[in-house]
Structures are given as C-alpha cells and as structure tokens.
PDB file of C-alpha atoms in Angstrom:
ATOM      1  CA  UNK A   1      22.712  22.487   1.580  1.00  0.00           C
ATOM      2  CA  UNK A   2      21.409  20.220  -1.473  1.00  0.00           C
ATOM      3  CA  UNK A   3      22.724  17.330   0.399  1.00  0.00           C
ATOM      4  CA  UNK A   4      20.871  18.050   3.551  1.00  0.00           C
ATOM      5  CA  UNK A   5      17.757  18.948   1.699  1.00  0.00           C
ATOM      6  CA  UNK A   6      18.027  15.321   0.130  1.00  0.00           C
ATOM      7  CA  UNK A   7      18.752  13.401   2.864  1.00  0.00           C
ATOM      8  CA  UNK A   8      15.729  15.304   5.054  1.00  0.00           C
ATOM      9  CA  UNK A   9      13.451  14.541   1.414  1.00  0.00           C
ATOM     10  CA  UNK A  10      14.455  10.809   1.561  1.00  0.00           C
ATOM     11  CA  UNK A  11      13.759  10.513   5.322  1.00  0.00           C
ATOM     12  CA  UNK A  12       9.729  12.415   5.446  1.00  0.00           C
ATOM     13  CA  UNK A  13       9.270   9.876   2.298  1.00  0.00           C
ATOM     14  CA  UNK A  14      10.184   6.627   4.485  1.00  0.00           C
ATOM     15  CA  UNK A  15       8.058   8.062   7.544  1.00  0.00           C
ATOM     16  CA  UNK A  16       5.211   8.619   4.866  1.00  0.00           C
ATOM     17  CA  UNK A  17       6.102   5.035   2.961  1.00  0.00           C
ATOM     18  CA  UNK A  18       5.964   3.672   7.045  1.00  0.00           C
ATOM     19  CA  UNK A  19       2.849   5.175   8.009  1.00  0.00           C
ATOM     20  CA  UNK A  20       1.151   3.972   4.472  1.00  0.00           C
ATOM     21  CA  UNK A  21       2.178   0.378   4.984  1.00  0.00           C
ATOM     22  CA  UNK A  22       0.806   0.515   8.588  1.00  0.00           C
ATOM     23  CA  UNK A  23      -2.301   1.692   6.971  1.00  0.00           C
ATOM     24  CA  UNK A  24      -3.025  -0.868   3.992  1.00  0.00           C
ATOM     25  CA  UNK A  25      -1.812  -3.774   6.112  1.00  0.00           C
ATOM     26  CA  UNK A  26      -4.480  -2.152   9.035  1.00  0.00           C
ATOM     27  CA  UNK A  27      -7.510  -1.558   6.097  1.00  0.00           C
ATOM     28  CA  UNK A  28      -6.635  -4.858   4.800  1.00  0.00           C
ATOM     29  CA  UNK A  29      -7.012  -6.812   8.724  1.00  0.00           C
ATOM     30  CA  UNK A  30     -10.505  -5.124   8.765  1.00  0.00           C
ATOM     31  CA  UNK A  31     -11.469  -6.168   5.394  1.00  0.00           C
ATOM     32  CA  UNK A  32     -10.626  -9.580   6.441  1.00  0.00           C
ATOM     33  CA  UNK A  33     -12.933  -9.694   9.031  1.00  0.00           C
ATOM     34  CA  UNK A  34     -16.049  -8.061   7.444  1.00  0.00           C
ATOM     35  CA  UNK A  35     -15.714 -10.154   4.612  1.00  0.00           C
ATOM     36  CA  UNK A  36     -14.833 -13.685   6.569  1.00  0.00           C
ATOM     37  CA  UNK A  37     -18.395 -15.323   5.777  1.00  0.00           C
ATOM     38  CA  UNK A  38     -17.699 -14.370   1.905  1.00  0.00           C
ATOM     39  CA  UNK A  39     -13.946 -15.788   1.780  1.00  0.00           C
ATOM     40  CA  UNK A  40     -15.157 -18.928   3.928  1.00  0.00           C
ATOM     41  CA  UNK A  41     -18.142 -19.535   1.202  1.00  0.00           C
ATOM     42  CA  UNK A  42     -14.978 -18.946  -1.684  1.00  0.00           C
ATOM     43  CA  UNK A  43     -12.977 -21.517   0.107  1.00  0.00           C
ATOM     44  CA  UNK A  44     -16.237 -23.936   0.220  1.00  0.00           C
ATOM     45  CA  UNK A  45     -16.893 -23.941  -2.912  1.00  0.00           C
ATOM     46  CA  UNK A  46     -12.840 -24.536  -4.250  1.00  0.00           C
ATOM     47  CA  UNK A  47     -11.266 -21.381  -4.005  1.00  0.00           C
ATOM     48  CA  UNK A  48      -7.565 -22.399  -3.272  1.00  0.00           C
ATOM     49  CA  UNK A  49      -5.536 -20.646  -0.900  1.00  0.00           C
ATOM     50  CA  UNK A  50      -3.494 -18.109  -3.762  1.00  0.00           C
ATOM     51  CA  UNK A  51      -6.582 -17.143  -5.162  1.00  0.00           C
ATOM     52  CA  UNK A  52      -7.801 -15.909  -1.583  1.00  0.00           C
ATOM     53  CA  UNK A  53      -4.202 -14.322  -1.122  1.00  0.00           C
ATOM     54  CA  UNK A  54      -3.789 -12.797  -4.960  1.00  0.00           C
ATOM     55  CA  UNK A  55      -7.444 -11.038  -4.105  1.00  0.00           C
ATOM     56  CA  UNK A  56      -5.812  -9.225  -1.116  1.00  0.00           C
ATOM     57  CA  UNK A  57      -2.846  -8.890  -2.100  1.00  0.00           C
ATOM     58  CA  UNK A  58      -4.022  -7.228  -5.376  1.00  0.00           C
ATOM     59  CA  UNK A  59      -6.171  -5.091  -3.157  1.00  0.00           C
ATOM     60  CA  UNK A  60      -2.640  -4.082  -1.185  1.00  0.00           C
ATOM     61  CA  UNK A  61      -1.346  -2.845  -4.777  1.00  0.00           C
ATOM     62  CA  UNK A  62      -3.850  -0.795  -5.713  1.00  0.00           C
ATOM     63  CA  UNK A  63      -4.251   0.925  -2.802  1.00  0.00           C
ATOM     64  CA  UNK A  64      -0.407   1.552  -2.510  1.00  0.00           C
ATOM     65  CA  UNK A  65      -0.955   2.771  -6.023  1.00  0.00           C
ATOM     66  CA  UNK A  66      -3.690   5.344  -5.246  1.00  0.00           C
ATOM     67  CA  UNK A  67      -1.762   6.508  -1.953  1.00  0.00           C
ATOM     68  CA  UNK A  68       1.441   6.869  -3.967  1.00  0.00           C
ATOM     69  CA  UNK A  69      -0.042   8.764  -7.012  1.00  0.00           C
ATOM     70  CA  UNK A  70      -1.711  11.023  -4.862  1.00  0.00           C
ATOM     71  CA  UNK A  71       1.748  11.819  -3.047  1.00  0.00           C
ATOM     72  CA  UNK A  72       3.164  12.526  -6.509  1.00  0.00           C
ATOM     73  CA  UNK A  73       0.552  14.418  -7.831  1.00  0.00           C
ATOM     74  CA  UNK A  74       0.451  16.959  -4.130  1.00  0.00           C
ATOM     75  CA  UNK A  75       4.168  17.127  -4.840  1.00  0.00           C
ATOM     76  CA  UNK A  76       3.465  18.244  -8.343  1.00  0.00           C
ATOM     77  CA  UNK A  77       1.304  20.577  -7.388  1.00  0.00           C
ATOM     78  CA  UNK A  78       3.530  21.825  -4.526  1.00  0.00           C
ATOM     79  CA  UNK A  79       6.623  22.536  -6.908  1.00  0.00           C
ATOM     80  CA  UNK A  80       4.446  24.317  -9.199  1.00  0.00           C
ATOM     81  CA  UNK A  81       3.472  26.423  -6.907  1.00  0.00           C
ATOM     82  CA  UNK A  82       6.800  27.066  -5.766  1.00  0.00           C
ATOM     83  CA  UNK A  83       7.674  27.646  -8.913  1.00  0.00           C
ATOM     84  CA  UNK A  84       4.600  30.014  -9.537  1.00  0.00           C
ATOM     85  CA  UNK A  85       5.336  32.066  -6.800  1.00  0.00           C
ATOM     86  CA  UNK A  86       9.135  32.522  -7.870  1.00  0.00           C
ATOM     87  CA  UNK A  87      10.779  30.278  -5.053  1.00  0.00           C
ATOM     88  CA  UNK A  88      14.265  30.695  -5.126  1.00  0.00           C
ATOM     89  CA  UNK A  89      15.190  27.451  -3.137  1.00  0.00           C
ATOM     90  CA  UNK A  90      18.594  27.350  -4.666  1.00  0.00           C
ATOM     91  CA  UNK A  91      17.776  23.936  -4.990  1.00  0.00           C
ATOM     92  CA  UNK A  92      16.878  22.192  -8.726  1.00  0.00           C
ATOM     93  CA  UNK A  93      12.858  21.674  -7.992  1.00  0.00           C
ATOM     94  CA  UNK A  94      12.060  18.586 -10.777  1.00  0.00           C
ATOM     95  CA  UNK A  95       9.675  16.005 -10.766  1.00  0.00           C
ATOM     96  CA  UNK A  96      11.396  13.640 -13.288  1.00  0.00           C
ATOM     97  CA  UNK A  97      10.014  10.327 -14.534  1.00  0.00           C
ATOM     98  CA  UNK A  98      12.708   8.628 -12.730  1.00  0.00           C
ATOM     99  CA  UNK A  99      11.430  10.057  -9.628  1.00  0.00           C
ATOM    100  CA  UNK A 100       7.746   9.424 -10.384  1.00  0.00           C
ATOM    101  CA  UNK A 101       8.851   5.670 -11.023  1.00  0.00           C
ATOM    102  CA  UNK A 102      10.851   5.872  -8.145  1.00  0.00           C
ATOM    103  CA  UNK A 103       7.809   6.518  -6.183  1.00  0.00           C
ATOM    104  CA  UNK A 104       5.571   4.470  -7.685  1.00  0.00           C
ATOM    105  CA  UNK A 105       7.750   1.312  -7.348  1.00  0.00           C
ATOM    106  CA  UNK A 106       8.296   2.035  -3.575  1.00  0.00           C
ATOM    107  CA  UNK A 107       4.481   2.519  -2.896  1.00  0.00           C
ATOM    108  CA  UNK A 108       3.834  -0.739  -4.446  1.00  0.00           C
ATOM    109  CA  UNK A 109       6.465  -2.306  -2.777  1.00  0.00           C
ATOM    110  CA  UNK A 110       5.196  -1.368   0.640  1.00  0.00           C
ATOM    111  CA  UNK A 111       2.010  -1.887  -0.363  1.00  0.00           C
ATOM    112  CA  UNK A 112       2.541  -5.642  -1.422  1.00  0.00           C
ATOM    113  CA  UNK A 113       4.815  -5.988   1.853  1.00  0.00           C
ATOM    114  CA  UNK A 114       2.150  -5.143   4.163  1.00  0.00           C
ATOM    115  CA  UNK A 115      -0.662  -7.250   2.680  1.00  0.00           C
ATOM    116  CA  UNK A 116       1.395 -10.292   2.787  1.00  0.00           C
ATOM    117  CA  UNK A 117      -0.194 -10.852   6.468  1.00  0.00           C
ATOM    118  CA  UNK A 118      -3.270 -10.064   5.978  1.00  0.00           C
ATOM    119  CA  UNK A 119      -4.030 -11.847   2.787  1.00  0.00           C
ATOM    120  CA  UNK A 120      -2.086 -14.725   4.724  1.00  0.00           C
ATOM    121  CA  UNK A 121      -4.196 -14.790   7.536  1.00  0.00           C
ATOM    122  CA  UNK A 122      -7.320 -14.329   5.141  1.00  0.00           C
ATOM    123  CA  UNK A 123      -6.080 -17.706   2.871  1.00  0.00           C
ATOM    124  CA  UNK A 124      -5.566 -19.612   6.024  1.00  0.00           C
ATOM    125  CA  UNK A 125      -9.428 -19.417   7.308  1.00  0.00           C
ATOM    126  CA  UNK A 126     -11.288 -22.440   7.742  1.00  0.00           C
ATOM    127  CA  UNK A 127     -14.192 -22.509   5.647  1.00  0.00           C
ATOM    128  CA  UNK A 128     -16.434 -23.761   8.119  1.00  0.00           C
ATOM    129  CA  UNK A 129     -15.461 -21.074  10.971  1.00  0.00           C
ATOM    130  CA  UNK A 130     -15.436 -18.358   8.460  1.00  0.00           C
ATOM    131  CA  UNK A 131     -18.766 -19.079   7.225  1.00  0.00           C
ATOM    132  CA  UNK A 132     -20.270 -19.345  11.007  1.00  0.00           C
ATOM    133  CA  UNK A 133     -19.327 -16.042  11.943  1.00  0.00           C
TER     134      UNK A 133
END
C-alpha cells in the first residue's frame, strides 16, 4: 500500500511540476512581449545577449521558487491537518528537509528549463524592431 501511495505521490508531483513549467515558460512569452520596447532600448544601449537572458531566466527561478514553496507549505498544512484530525493513513506522514529540498530543487529546475526559450527568444531581439513596436 506504501508503495502505491508513493508511486501515485511521485506521479500528481510531475503533473503539478508539468503544468508549472507550462506556466512560467507561458508568463515568461508574455513578459517578453510587453516589455520588447524596454529590452530593445537595453540592447541599444550595450546590454549583451546573457544579461538579457540571466534577467529572464532569473525571473524563471524565482517564480519556480514561489510556486514550489507554496506547494510545500499547502502540503504542510495538509499533513497537519491530517495529523490534527487523528488520520490514521497507516502511512508515515513527514515533511523532512530532504523532501523540502527535494522539492525545491525540482521547482527550480523546471523553472530554469522552461525559461530557457523565452529568455532565448527575448536575447535574440533586434534592437531596432524591438524598440519600434
């Protein structure tokens, strides 16, 4: 039963790490474009192409870091409760700091995944066409 519960725990956390990376890399496209006359005036005046991609791509991180403490901190609150209402699960309900590392590390790593494209396509704007529009 522990195994099953795992393995059913592991897979709502990749749909959820899925989704989340669909969603920065999506927020991230649409910050592109509203800000396209400010990155083309960066570029202008000698922003090189990394310092255009580290601003998104720092962006990417920190909102895979709010999405994934948030996660951690609802589960927190969700064992607690379980615990509170004396759950018996049969299961060992922990949050650990491996876990909460665990979790943290993935959301980043989505998170830096899916703003490689968009902060990509954001360094690769010619200044003159970005500033136009």
């Amino acid at each position: 039963l522990f195994a099953l519960a795992a393995k059913l725990g592991w897979l709502i956390g990749l749909f959820a790490l899925l989704s989340g990376g669909f969603g920065i890399a999506n927020m991230l496209y649409v910050s592109v474009e509203e800000r396209r006359s400010q990155i083309g005036i960066c570029r202008a005046l000698g922003a090189k192409r990394k310092d255009i991609s580290r601003e998104f791509l720092g962006e990417a991180g920190l909102l895979a870091l709010l999405g994934g403490g948030a996660g951690i901190l609802m589960a927190g609150g969700l064992l607690t409760l379980v615990k509170l209402a004396g759950g018996t699960t049969g299961l060992p309900l922990a949050l650990t700091l491996r876990s909460v590392a665990t979790g943290i590390a993935a959301a980043m790593g989505v998170g830096i995944v899916s703003g490689v494209a968009p902060a990509r396509h954001a360094a690769r704007l010619n200044p003159v066409d970005a500033i136009k529009k």
